[in-house]
mmCIF file of C-alpha atoms and ligand atoms in Angstrom:
data_model
loop_
_atom_site.group_PDB
_atom_site.id
_atom_site.type_symbol
_atom_site.label_atom_id
_atom_site.label_comp_id
_atom_site.label_asym_id
_atom_site.label_seq_id
_atom_site.Cartn_x
_atom_site.Cartn_y
_atom_site.Cartn_z
ATOM 1 C CA UNK H 1 188.432 223.160 -315.886
ATOM 2 C CA UNK H 2 191.073 220.613 -316.868
ATOM 3 C CA UNK H 3 193.852 220.062 -314.371
ATOM 4 C CA UNK H 4 196.809 218.123 -315.738
ATOM 5 C CA UNK H 5 198.898 216.271 -313.155
ATOM 6 C CA UNK H 6 202.292 214.622 -313.629
ATOM 7 C CA UNK H 7 204.741 213.000 -311.228
ATOM 8 C CA UNK H 8 208.347 211.792 -311.091
ATOM 9 C CA UNK H 9 209.999 209.589 -308.442
ATOM 10 C CA UNK H 10 213.079 210.103 -306.317
ATOM 11 C CA UNK H 11 216.215 208.009 -306.791
ATOM 12 C CA UNK H 12 219.196 206.642 -304.949
ATOM 13 C CA UNK H 13 222.620 205.819 -306.294
ATOM 14 C CA UNK H 14 223.538 202.335 -305.034
ATOM 15 C CA UNK H 15 227.177 202.382 -306.124
ATOM 16 C CA UNK H 16 229.483 204.694 -308.035
ATOM 17 C CA UNK H 17 228.644 208.346 -307.232
ATOM 18 C CA UNK H 18 231.420 210.851 -308.017
ATOM 19 C CA UNK H 19 233.401 208.273 -310.015
ATOM 20 C CA UNK H 20 230.503 208.384 -312.523
ATOM 21 C CA UNK H 21 231.396 212.030 -313.293
ATOM 22 C CA UNK H 22 234.811 210.693 -314.465
ATOM 23 C CA UNK H 23 233.427 208.054 -316.832
ATOM 24 C CA UNK H 24 233.138 205.133 -314.402
ATOM 25 C CA UNK H 25 229.951 203.047 -314.205
ATOM 26 C CA UNK H 26 227.348 203.574 -311.485
ATOM 27 C CA UNK H 27 224.137 201.850 -310.413
ATOM 28 C CA UNK H 28 221.020 203.775 -309.436
ATOM 29 C CA UNK H 29 217.384 202.873 -308.786
ATOM 30 C CA UNK H 30 214.162 204.895 -308.643
ATOM 31 C CA UNK H 31 212.437 205.307 -305.268
ATOM 32 C CA UNK H 32 208.729 205.525 -305.956
ATOM 33 C CA UNK H 33 207.680 206.006 -302.305
ATOM 34 C CA UNK H 34 208.736 209.633 -302.612
ATOM 35 C CA UNK H 35 207.835 211.792 -305.576
ATOM 36 C CA UNK H 36 207.443 215.236 -307.074
ATOM 37 C CA UNK H 37 204.003 216.194 -308.366
ATOM 38 C CA UNK H 38 203.232 219.044 -310.766
ATOM 39 C CA UNK H 39 199.829 220.348 -311.809
ATOM 40 C CA UNK H 40 198.827 222.771 -314.556
ATOM 41 C CA UNK H 41 195.522 224.523 -315.050
ATOM 42 C CA UNK H 42 194.419 227.378 -317.273
ATOM 43 C CA UNK H 43 194.530 230.858 -315.728
ATOM 44 C CA UNK H 44 192.410 233.881 -316.696
ATOM 45 C CA UNK H 45 193.386 235.622 -319.967
ATOM 46 C CA UNK H 46 196.546 237.752 -319.686
ATOM 47 C CA UNK H 47 197.437 236.259 -316.279
ATOM 48 C CA UNK H 48 200.639 234.839 -317.787
ATOM 49 C CA UNK H 49 202.345 231.679 -316.635
ATOM 50 C CA UNK H 50 203.089 231.321 -312.932
ATOM 51 C CA UNK H 51 204.776 228.475 -311.095
ATOM 52 C CA UNK H 52 204.276 228.078 -307.366
ATOM 53 C CA UNK H 53 206.180 225.742 -305.067
ATOM 54 C CA UNK H 54 204.516 226.084 -301.659
ATOM 55 C CA UNK H 55 206.996 223.630 -300.006
ATOM 56 C CA UNK H 56 209.807 226.143 -300.520
ATOM 57 C CA UNK H 57 207.595 229.226 -300.347
ATOM 58 C CA UNK H 58 208.356 230.141 -303.952
ATOM 59 C CA UNK H 59 206.178 231.620 -306.651
ATOM 60 C CA UNK H 60 207.705 232.793 -309.924
ATOM 61 C CA UNK H 61 206.276 234.320 -313.068
ATOM 62 C CA UNK H 62 207.843 232.832 -316.164
ATOM 63 C CA UNK H 63 208.490 236.174 -317.877
ATOM 64 C CA UNK H 64 209.960 237.785 -314.718
ATOM 65 C CA UNK H 65 212.363 235.000 -313.676
ATOM 66 C CA UNK H 66 213.743 233.360 -316.829
ATOM 67 C CA UNK H 67 216.774 231.875 -315.033
ATOM 68 C CA UNK H 68 214.924 230.380 -312.073
ATOM 69 C CA UNK H 69 215.331 226.549 -312.244
ATOM 70 C CA UNK H 70 211.541 225.978 -312.094
ATOM 71 C CA UNK H 71 211.026 228.515 -314.893
ATOM 72 C CA UNK H 72 213.816 226.981 -316.976
ATOM 73 C CA UNK H 73 212.188 223.525 -316.828
ATOM 74 C CA UNK H 74 208.852 225.020 -317.903
ATOM 75 C CA UNK H 75 210.380 227.180 -320.677
ATOM 76 C CA UNK H 76 212.346 224.272 -322.126
ATOM 77 C CA UNK H 77 209.202 222.121 -322.133
ATOM 78 C CA UNK H 78 207.153 224.916 -323.727
ATOM 79 C CA UNK H 79 209.815 225.239 -326.445
ATOM 80 C CA UNK H 80 209.191 221.561 -327.311
ATOM 81 C CA UNK H 81 205.444 222.141 -327.696
ATOM 82 C CA UNK H 82 205.683 224.817 -330.350
ATOM 83 C CA UNK H 83 203.627 227.224 -328.197
ATOM 84 C CA UNK H 84 205.222 230.545 -329.044
ATOM 85 C CA UNK H 85 203.795 233.093 -326.639
ATOM 86 C CA UNK H 86 203.620 232.629 -322.878
ATOM 87 C CA UNK H 87 200.432 230.693 -322.087
ATOM 88 C CA UNK H 88 198.006 231.781 -319.351
ATOM 89 C CA UNK H 89 198.685 228.844 -317.069
ATOM 90 C CA UNK H 90 198.978 228.296 -313.365
ATOM 91 C CA UNK H 91 201.484 225.596 -312.410
ATOM 92 C CA UNK H 92 202.128 224.212 -308.948
ATOM 93 C CA UNK H 93 204.768 221.757 -307.833
ATOM 94 C CA UNK H 94 205.246 219.887 -304.570
ATOM 95 C CA UNK H 95 207.570 217.116 -303.516
ATOM 96 C CA UNK H 96 207.984 214.551 -300.767
ATOM 97 C CA UNK H 97 211.647 214.033 -301.767
ATOM 98 C CA UNK H 98 214.100 215.584 -299.272
ATOM 99 C CA UNK H 99 215.625 218.728 -300.822
ATOM 100 C CA UNK H 100 219.428 218.787 -301.229
ATOM 101 C CA UNK H 101 219.524 215.230 -299.911
ATOM 102 C CA UNK H 102 220.982 213.209 -302.791
ATOM 103 C CA UNK H 103 217.618 211.699 -303.740
ATOM 104 C CA UNK H 104 217.175 213.523 -307.025
ATOM 105 C CA UNK H 105 214.696 216.112 -305.765
ATOM 106 C CA UNK H 106 215.751 218.773 -308.317
ATOM 107 C CA UNK H 107 215.615 216.321 -311.229
ATOM 108 C CA UNK H 108 212.220 214.978 -310.128
ATOM 109 C CA UNK H 109 210.713 218.461 -309.791
ATOM 110 C CA UNK H 110 211.979 219.363 -313.287
ATOM 111 C CA UNK H 111 210.695 216.062 -314.722
ATOM 112 C CA UNK H 112 207.230 216.487 -313.173
ATOM 113 C CA UNK H 113 207.003 220.082 -314.463
ATOM 114 C CA UNK H 114 208.199 219.148 -317.954
ATOM 115 C CA UNK H 115 205.753 216.230 -318.165
ATOM 116 C CA UNK H 116 202.874 218.389 -316.933
ATOM 117 C CA UNK H 117 203.600 221.107 -319.515
ATOM 118 C CA UNK H 118 203.947 218.607 -322.384
ATOM 119 C CA UNK H 119 200.749 216.762 -321.381
ATOM 120 C CA UNK H 120 198.734 219.965 -320.822
ATOM 121 C CA UNK H 121 199.750 221.346 -324.200
ATOM 122 C CA UNK H 122 198.715 218.081 -325.908
ATOM 123 C CA UNK H 123 195.134 218.180 -324.489
ATOM 124 C CA UNK H 124 192.669 216.632 -325.078
ATOM 125 C CA UNK H 125 194.864 213.753 -326.246
ATOM 126 C CA UNK H 126 196.147 211.586 -323.391
ATOM 127 C CA UNK H 127 199.474 211.214 -325.112
ATOM 128 C CA UNK H 128 202.300 210.336 -322.673
ATOM 129 C CA UNK H 129 205.210 212.771 -323.014
ATOM 130 C CA UNK H 130 208.183 211.281 -324.845
ATOM 131 C CA UNK H 131 210.741 210.181 -322.183
ATOM 132 C CA UNK H 132 213.754 211.098 -324.348
ATOM 133 C CA UNK H 133 212.428 214.667 -324.654
ATOM 134 C CA UNK H 134 211.785 214.887 -320.903
ATOM 135 C CA UNK H 135 215.257 213.466 -320.222
ATOM 136 C CA UNK H 136 216.889 216.118 -322.425
ATOM 137 C CA UNK H 137 214.987 218.896 -320.635
ATOM 138 C CA UNK H 138 215.831 217.580 -317.182
ATOM 139 C CA UNK H 139 219.527 217.145 -318.035
ATOM 140 C CA UNK H 140 219.610 220.814 -319.137
ATOM 141 C CA UNK H 141 218.107 221.877 -315.785
ATOM 142 C CA UNK H 142 220.614 219.679 -313.889
ATOM 143 C CA UNK H 143 223.359 221.817 -315.419
ATOM 144 C CA UNK H 144 221.976 224.800 -313.497
ATOM 145 C CA UNK H 145 222.696 222.990 -310.220
ATOM 146 C CA UNK H 146 226.207 221.895 -311.091
ATOM 147 C CA UNK H 147 228.358 222.525 -314.092
ATOM 148 C CA UNK H 148 229.281 218.966 -314.937
ATOM 149 C CA UNK H 149 226.431 216.536 -314.148
ATOM 150 C CA UNK H 150 227.064 212.945 -315.201
ATOM 151 C CA UNK H 151 223.417 212.552 -316.259
ATOM 152 C CA UNK H 152 222.632 209.703 -313.862
ATOM 153 C CA UNK H 153 219.995 211.596 -311.837
ATOM 154 C CA UNK H 154 217.830 212.655 -314.806
ATOM 155 C CA UNK H 155 218.162 209.197 -316.394
ATOM 156 C CA UNK H 156 216.845 207.264 -313.383
ATOM 157 C CA UNK H 157 214.169 209.780 -312.491
ATOM 158 C CA UNK H 158 212.819 210.029 -316.058
ATOM 159 C CA UNK H 159 212.987 206.363 -317.159
ATOM 160 C CA UNK H 160 211.986 205.083 -313.688
ATOM 161 C CA UNK H 161 214.084 201.927 -314.068
ATOM 162 C CA UNK H 162 217.131 200.583 -312.238
ATOM 163 C CA UNK H 163 220.074 201.572 -314.445
ATOM 164 C CA UNK H 164 223.677 200.710 -315.019
ATOM 165 C CA UNK H 165 224.916 204.078 -316.148
ATOM 166 C CA UNK H 166 228.086 205.135 -317.951
ATOM 167 C CA UNK H 167 228.365 208.764 -318.951
ATOM 168 C CA UNK H 168 227.793 209.338 -322.672
ATOM 169 C CA UNK H 169 226.412 205.835 -323.276
ATOM 170 C CA UNK H 170 222.751 204.808 -323.480
ATOM 171 C CA UNK H 171 221.675 203.641 -319.992
ATOM 172 C CA UNK H 172 221.362 199.874 -319.543
ATOM 173 C CA UNK H 173 218.636 198.235 -317.528
ATOM 174 C CA UNK H 174 220.092 195.296 -315.589
ATOM 175 C CA UNK H 175 218.683 192.096 -314.094
ATOM 176 C CA UNK H 176 217.721 191.923 -310.434
ATOM 177 C CA UNK H 177 217.515 188.196 -309.756
ATOM 178 C CA UNK H 178 216.361 188.556 -306.131
ATOM 179 C CA UNK H 179 214.636 191.625 -304.673
ATOM 180 C CA UNK H 180 216.312 193.217 -301.665
ATOM 181 C CA UNK H 181 215.429 195.928 -299.139
ATOM 182 C CA UNK H 182 217.110 199.252 -298.696
ATOM 183 C CA UNK H 183 216.664 201.520 -295.725
ATOM 184 C CA UNK H 184 217.237 205.127 -296.783
ATOM 185 C CA UNK H 185 217.931 207.558 -293.942
ATOM 186 C CA UNK H 186 218.110 211.325 -294.167
ATOM 187 C CA UNK H 187 220.839 212.978 -292.072
ATOM 188 C CA UNK H 188 218.809 216.184 -292.205
ATOM 189 C CA UNK H 189 222.008 217.978 -293.268
ATOM 190 C CA UNK H 190 221.470 219.851 -296.550
ATOM 191 C CA UNK H 191 224.334 219.536 -298.996
ATOM 192 C CA UNK H 192 225.036 221.277 -302.280
ATOM 193 C CA UNK H 193 225.882 218.753 -305.007
ATOM 194 C CA UNK H 194 227.606 221.533 -306.974
ATOM 195 C CA UNK H 195 229.974 222.414 -304.140
ATOM 196 C CA UNK H 196 230.891 218.815 -303.350
ATOM 197 C CA UNK H 197 231.458 217.961 -307.032
ATOM 198 C CA UNK H 198 233.674 221.089 -307.407
ATOM 199 C CA UNK H 199 235.713 220.154 -304.323
ATOM 200 C CA UNK H 200 236.322 216.666 -305.718
ATOM 201 C CA UNK H 201 237.346 218.208 -309.053
ATOM 202 C CA UNK H 202 239.893 220.505 -307.385
ATOM 203 C CA UNK H 203 241.356 217.630 -305.394
ATOM 204 C CA UNK H 204 241.487 215.452 -308.570
ATOM 205 C CA UNK H 205 243.312 218.244 -310.420
ATOM 206 C CA UNK H 206 245.901 218.488 -307.625
ATOM 207 C CA UNK H 207 246.358 214.761 -307.147
ATOM 208 C CA UNK H 208 245.131 213.099 -310.325
ATOM 209 C CA UNK H 209 246.777 209.679 -309.942
ATOM 210 C CA UNK H 210 245.481 209.195 -306.396
ATOM 211 C CA UNK H 211 241.927 210.195 -307.338
ATOM 212 C CA UNK H 212 241.902 208.116 -310.534
ATOM 213 C CA UNK H 213 242.887 205.076 -308.436
ATOM 214 C CA UNK H 214 240.018 205.774 -306.004
ATOM 215 C CA UNK H 215 237.575 206.103 -308.939
ATOM 216 C CA UNK H 216 238.841 202.760 -310.311
ATOM 217 C CA UNK H 217 238.241 201.189 -306.892
ATOM 218 C CA UNK H 218 234.699 202.581 -306.820
ATOM 219 C CA UNK H 219 234.084 201.290 -310.359
ATOM 220 C CA UNK H 220 235.220 197.824 -309.237
ATOM 221 C CA UNK H 221 232.619 197.836 -306.418
ATOM 222 C CA UNK H 222 229.900 198.905 -308.884
ATOM 223 C CA UNK H 223 230.857 196.132 -311.320
ATOM 224 C CA UNK H 224 230.962 193.507 -308.550
ATOM 225 C CA UNK H 225 227.575 194.742 -307.279
ATOM 226 C CA UNK H 226 226.012 194.508 -310.736
ATOM 227 C CA UNK H 227 227.166 190.892 -311.021
ATOM 228 C CA UNK H 228 225.961 190.079 -307.485
ATOM 229 C CA UNK H 229 222.525 191.628 -308.133
ATOM 230 C CA UNK H 230 222.165 189.781 -311.449
ATOM 231 C CA UNK H 231 223.114 186.494 -309.745
ATOM 232 C CA UNK H 232 220.763 187.036 -306.768
ATOM 233 C CA UNK H 233 223.760 187.129 -304.422
ATOM 234 C CA UNK H 234 222.291 189.731 -302.059
ATOM 235 C CA UNK H 235 224.734 188.776 -299.262
ATOM 236 C CA UNK H 236 227.572 190.325 -301.260
ATOM 237 C CA UNK H 237 225.953 193.773 -301.342
ATOM 238 C CA UNK H 238 226.565 194.820 -297.717
ATOM 239 C CA UNK H 239 230.344 194.305 -297.839
ATOM 240 C CA UNK H 240 230.470 196.034 -301.242
ATOM 241 C CA UNK H 241 228.643 199.044 -299.773
ATOM 242 C CA UNK H 242 231.169 199.144 -296.937
ATOM 243 C CA UNK H 243 233.992 199.051 -299.480
ATOM 244 C CA UNK H 244 232.374 201.833 -301.564
ATOM 245 C CA UNK H 245 231.893 203.933 -298.402
ATOM 246 C CA UNK H 246 235.594 203.541 -297.444
ATOM 247 C CA UNK H 247 236.522 204.898 -300.887
ATOM 248 C CA UNK H 248 234.007 207.769 -300.586
ATOM 249 C CA UNK H 249 235.649 208.711 -297.262
ATOM 250 C CA UNK H 250 238.989 208.823 -299.094
ATOM 251 C CA UNK H 251 237.379 211.280 -301.532
ATOM 252 C CA UNK H 252 236.531 213.381 -298.461
ATOM 253 C CA UNK H 253 232.798 213.462 -299.237
ATOM 254 C CA UNK H 254 231.492 211.736 -296.122
ATOM 255 C CA UNK H 255 230.599 213.680 -292.972
ATOM 256 C CA UNK H 256 230.265 213.101 -289.254
ATOM 257 C CA UNK H 257 226.471 212.638 -289.311
ATOM 258 C CA UNK H 258 226.743 210.185 -292.236
ATOM 259 C CA UNK H 259 229.457 208.111 -290.525
ATOM 260 C CA UNK H 260 227.492 208.187 -287.255
ATOM 261 C CA UNK H 261 224.249 206.907 -288.829
ATOM 262 C CA UNK H 262 226.081 204.348 -290.995
ATOM 263 C CA UNK H 263 227.652 202.885 -287.824
ATOM 264 C CA UNK H 264 224.231 202.815 -286.119
ATOM 265 C CA UNK H 265 222.627 201.033 -289.106
ATOM 266 C CA UNK H 266 225.359 198.397 -289.177
ATOM 267 C CA UNK H 267 225.218 197.855 -285.394
ATOM 268 C CA UNK H 268 221.431 197.390 -285.652
ATOM 269 C CA UNK H 269 221.810 194.628 -288.254
ATOM 270 C CA UNK H 270 222.282 196.229 -291.687
ATOM 271 C CA UNK H 271 224.662 194.135 -293.769
ATOM 272 C CA UNK H 272 226.328 197.310 -295.090
ATOM 273 C CA UNK H 273 225.656 201.000 -295.588
ATOM 274 C CA UNK H 274 227.031 204.002 -297.446
ATOM 275 C CA UNK H 275 226.220 207.578 -298.301
ATOM 276 C CA UNK H 276 224.194 208.071 -301.485
ATOM 277 C CA UNK H 277 224.493 211.043 -303.845
ATOM 278 C CA UNK H 278 227.035 213.794 -303.497
ATOM 279 C CA UNK H 279 227.598 213.300 -299.742
ATOM 280 C CA UNK H 280 228.705 215.722 -296.960
ATOM 281 C CA UNK H 281 225.081 215.401 -295.806
ATOM 282 C CA UNK H 282 221.932 214.148 -297.459
ATOM 283 C CA UNK H 283 220.979 210.493 -297.341
ATOM 284 C CA UNK H 284 222.607 207.187 -296.605
ATOM 285 C CA UNK H 285 221.422 203.789 -297.784
ATOM 286 C CA UNK H 286 221.689 200.473 -295.964
ATOM 287 C CA UNK H 287 221.041 197.004 -297.338
ATOM 288 C CA UNK H 288 219.014 195.155 -294.723
ATOM 289 C CA UNK H 289 217.539 191.640 -294.423
ATOM 290 C CA UNK H 290 213.732 191.634 -294.005
ATOM 291 C CA UNK H 291 213.873 190.491 -290.360
ATOM 292 C CA UNK H 292 216.113 193.443 -289.386
ATOM 293 C CA UNK H 293 214.185 196.216 -291.164
ATOM 294 C CA UNK H 294 212.239 197.395 -288.123
ATOM 295 C CA UNK H 295 215.245 197.363 -285.811
ATOM 296 C CA UNK H 296 217.457 199.286 -288.255
ATOM 297 C CA UNK H 297 214.687 201.830 -288.935
ATOM 298 C CA UNK H 298 214.081 202.458 -285.231
ATOM 299 C CA UNK H 299 217.808 202.672 -284.445
ATOM 300 C CA UNK H 300 218.334 205.271 -287.204
ATOM 301 C CA UNK H 301 215.424 207.392 -285.986
ATOM 302 C CA UNK H 302 216.636 207.137 -282.374
ATOM 303 C CA UNK H 303 220.152 208.050 -283.580
ATOM 304 C CA UNK H 304 218.953 211.317 -285.100
ATOM 305 C CA UNK H 305 217.868 210.524 -288.674
ATOM 306 C CA UNK H 306 215.463 213.198 -289.912
ATOM 307 C CA UNK H 307 213.455 210.624 -291.854
ATOM 308 C CA UNK H 308 213.625 207.000 -292.983
ATOM 309 C CA UNK H 309 212.193 205.382 -296.131
ATOM 310 C CA UNK H 310 212.211 201.617 -296.680
ATOM 311 C CA UNK H 311 212.127 200.481 -300.280
ATOM 312 C CA UNK H 312 212.345 197.108 -302.026
ATOM 313 C CA UNK H 313 214.569 197.033 -305.094
ATOM 314 C CA UNK H 314 213.523 194.716 -307.916
ATOM 315 C CA UNK H 315 210.112 193.772 -306.470
HETATM 316 O O1 LIG Z 401 223.535 214.529 -304.881
HETATM 317 P P1 LIG Z 401 222.894 214.007 -306.111
HETATM 318 O O2 LIG Z 401 221.759 213.103 -305.915
HETATM 319 O O3 LIG Z 401 222.591 215.084 -307.102
HETATM 320 O O4 LIG Z 401 223.964 213.032 -306.814
HETATM 321 C C1 LIG Z 401 225.079 213.508 -307.441
HETATM 322 C C2 LIG Z 401 225.848 212.353 -308.001
HETATM 323 C C3 LIG Z 401 227.274 212.741 -308.365
HETATM 324 O O5 LIG Z 401 227.883 211.570 -308.879
HETATM 325 C C4 LIG Z 401 228.051 213.188 -307.125
HETATM 326 C C5 LIG Z 401 227.307 213.853 -309.411
HETATM 327 C C6 LIG Z 401 226.854 213.446 -310.790
HETATM 328 O O6 LIG Z 401 226.624 214.351 -311.603
HETATM 329 O O7 LIG Z 401 226.761 212.251 -311.092
#
């Protein structure tokens, strides 16, 4: 029996979260050490299409749960294939990306499912699913998680490239003149992107000038970071992360556990650190010189991080 397997990586936003919802530029990179994996195989006739996600103890039948996010990703992908009636397929999805942690877990799960459906329906050809189609599907599923997604998560997860992203514009790949290491640490605190984005929106509505100025400040750090990365000036990135984090605190999206672990990372030798994603919990990222990687990793784990991933950007 043919089993079709597809994957999609996690991601981190390096600079510019939240401001990117309001048209400012942001930088994000894929994190291939963590990924979502989806499989599809044929089921017995009349079994229908089921999707199981053992990590979260979920199993849905497509026809019974049309609004479930897993089912929506599969239905949208099926609509692209021209298959009209529900196929007898068994899908399964698993992920090593922390859930509700700002690392694009929802987008990666949707991307892996969409790719698996498109590839399984194209059998026996080994045709790679069209990334623009997958991106469209994943963006639609992102809207289930929060009303006004900028589109950065689906873009990075689907195209698997570092991107300079401005809402409504085609994403731009940018130069990384010198690779650098990031330590990504999970606070273990789950956070709802939708809630945090809505809180920022309410605050922006009440105090538009103040929030617009903060978004401009964040955009300036993203622009300076893009230039530093393109010039191989890795030393500039730590201070820019610190500056971005100060502005994120002013947006009221940091949290005690984030601030605590950021301080630990910097004391252990990181040149700068910040939250990544929506904030209030989830993950932080720290830019760290090679010789300090082990010390920063151990300090974060000793300080209460639920997990640490080290990744090299631009390698
Ligand atoms: O928490 P995440 O990884 O879904 O990141 C959200 C990024 C925001 O800028 C806060 C929202 C968005 O749609 O860009």
